[in-house]
C-alpha atoms as one frame of an Amber mdcrd trajectory, in Angstrom:
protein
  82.917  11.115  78.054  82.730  11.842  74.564  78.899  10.985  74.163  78.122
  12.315  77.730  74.777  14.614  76.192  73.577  11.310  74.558  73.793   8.966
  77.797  70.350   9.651  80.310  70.215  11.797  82.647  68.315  11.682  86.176
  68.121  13.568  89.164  72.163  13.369  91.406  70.617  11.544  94.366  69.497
   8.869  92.470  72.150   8.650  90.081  75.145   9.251  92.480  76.230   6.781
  94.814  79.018   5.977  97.444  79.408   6.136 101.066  77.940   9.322 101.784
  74.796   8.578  99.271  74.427   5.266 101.344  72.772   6.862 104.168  70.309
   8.598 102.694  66.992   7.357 102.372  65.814   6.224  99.021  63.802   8.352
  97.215  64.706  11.148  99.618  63.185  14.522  98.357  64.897  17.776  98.798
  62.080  20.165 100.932  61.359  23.364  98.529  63.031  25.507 102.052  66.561
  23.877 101.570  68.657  23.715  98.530  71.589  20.856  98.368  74.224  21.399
  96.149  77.096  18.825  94.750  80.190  20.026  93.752  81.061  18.028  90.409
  84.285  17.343  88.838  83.014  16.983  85.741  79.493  19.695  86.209  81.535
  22.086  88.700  78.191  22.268  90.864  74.895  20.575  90.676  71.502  21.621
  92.173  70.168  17.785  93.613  66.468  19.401  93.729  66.966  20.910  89.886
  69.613  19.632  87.824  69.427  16.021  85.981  72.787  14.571  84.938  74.369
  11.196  83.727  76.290   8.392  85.298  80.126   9.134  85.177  82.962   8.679
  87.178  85.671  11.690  87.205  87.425  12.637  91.224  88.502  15.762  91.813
  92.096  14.523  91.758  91.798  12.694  88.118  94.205  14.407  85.816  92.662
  15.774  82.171  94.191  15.633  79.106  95.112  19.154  78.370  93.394  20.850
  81.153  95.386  19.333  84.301  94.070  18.436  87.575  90.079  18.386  86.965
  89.582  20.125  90.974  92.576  22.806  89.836  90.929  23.898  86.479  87.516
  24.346  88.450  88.727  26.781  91.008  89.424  29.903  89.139  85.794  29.393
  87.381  83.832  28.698  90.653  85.156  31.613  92.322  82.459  33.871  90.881
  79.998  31.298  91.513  81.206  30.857  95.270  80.213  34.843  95.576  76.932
  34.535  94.215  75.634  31.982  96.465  77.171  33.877  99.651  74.742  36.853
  98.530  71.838  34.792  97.749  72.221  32.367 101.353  72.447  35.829 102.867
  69.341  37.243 101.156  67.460  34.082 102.469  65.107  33.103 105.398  68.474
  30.775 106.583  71.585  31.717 106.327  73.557  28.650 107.201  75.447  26.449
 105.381  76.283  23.427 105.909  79.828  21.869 103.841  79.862  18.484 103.924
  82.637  18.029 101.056  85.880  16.548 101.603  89.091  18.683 101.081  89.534
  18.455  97.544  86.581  19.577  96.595  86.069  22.392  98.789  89.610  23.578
  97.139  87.621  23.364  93.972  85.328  26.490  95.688  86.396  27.822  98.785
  83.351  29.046 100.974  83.712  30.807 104.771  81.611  32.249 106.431  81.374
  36.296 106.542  79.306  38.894 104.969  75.588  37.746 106.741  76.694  33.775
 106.180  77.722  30.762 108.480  79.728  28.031 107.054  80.177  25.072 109.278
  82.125  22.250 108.169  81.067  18.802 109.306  83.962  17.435 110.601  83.787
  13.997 112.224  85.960  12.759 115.216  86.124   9.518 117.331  87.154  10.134
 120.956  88.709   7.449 123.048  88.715   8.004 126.133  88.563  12.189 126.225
  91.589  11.862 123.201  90.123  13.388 119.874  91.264  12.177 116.378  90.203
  12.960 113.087  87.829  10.683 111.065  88.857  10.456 107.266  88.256   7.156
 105.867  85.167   6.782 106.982  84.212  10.832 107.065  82.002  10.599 104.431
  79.696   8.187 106.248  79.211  10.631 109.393  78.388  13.637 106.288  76.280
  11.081 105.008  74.273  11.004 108.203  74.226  14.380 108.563  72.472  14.999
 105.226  69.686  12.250 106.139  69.024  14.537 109.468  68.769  17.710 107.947
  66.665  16.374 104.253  64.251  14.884 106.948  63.473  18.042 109.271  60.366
  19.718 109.549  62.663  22.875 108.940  65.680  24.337 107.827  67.227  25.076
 110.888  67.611  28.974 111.090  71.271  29.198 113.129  74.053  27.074 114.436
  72.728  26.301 117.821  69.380  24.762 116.394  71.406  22.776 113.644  73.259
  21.434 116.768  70.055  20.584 118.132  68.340  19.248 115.131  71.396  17.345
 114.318  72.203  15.935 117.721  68.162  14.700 117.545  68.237  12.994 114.802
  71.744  11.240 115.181  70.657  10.097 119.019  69.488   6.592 117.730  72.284
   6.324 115.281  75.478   4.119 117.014  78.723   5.011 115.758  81.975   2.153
 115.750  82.187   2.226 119.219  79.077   1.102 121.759  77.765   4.775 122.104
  75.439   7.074 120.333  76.666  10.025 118.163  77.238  13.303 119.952  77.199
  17.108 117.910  79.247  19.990 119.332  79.898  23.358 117.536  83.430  24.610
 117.556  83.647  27.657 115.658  82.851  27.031 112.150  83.111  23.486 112.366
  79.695  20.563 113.102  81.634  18.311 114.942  79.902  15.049 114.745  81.686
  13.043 117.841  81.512   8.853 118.085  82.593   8.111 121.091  84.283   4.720
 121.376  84.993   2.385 124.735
């Protein structure tokens, strides 16, 4: 960490990697009418389409020397950042938003929607039999998926109900663990991506 500005740098998508990474396609591009941003433990946030960074490895949870919990000393300093991209989502063509970051680091920058924005949370379930439970260990897959959809659409979807849509399209070939295709509801602010298992 100490030489980090000497190592090379390259653009996130090809230089992180992971569950979630693993579904995307290689080489995917980022169209100029969407914008993906990572949240960073070590960066705070990174622009995939702009930034270039270097290989590290630093959680959210990993504990600093001096500074504490690396997601706790981000939070106070993303909060202005957080604001600033509410007003500029707003100001745009689409304002929709779509979180695909586990807990941790969405405490690292809390985001809702409000003030002209919609937040939804992809939030991944398996249903057995009509009974609902929470994905977590292998969430990141199903945000993984989601990403690949919505880096591969003609267009940014515009609202909720066409990201449902445009979603729901491009996951119908994809099986989940059970024998059925994946299913997309809304439920408030939450993209609930549903595999359905026998």
């Amino acid at each position: 960490m100490l030489h980090l500005e000497q190592e090379p740098a390259a653009a996130p998508l090809g230089v992180y990697s992971g569950v979630l990474y693993d579904q995307l396609e290689p080489g995917a591009e980022i169209p100029g009418d969407r914008r993906v941003l990572v949240q960073s433990a070590l960066l705070g946030l990174v622009d995939a389409g702009w930034d270039r960074i270097p290989a590290y490895r630093l959680s959210a949870s990993s504990q600093l020397s001096r500074l504490g919990k690396a997601g706790s000393w981000w939070a106070p300093r993303l909060t202005p950042i957080a604001g600033q991209l509410r007003e500029e989502e707003a100001a745009g063509s689409s304002p929709l938003v779509v979180d695909c970051r586990s807990g941790s680091y969405r405490s690292m920058m809390a985001m809702r929607s409000g003030d002209g924005v919609r937040m939804l949370e992809v939030a991944p379930v398996q249903d057995s039999g009509g009974v609902r439970k929470v994905i977590s260990h292998d969430a990141k897959r199903y945000r993984g998926l989601v990403t690949r959809v919505l880096l591969a659409a003609e267009t940014a979807p515009a609202t909720a109900e066409e990201l449902v849509d445009v979603v729901g399209e491009g996951l119908a070939g994809v099986s989940g663990r059970g024998s059925s295709r994946l299913g997309v509801e809304l439920d408030g602010d939450r993209l609930v991506v549903v595999d359905r298992v026998d």
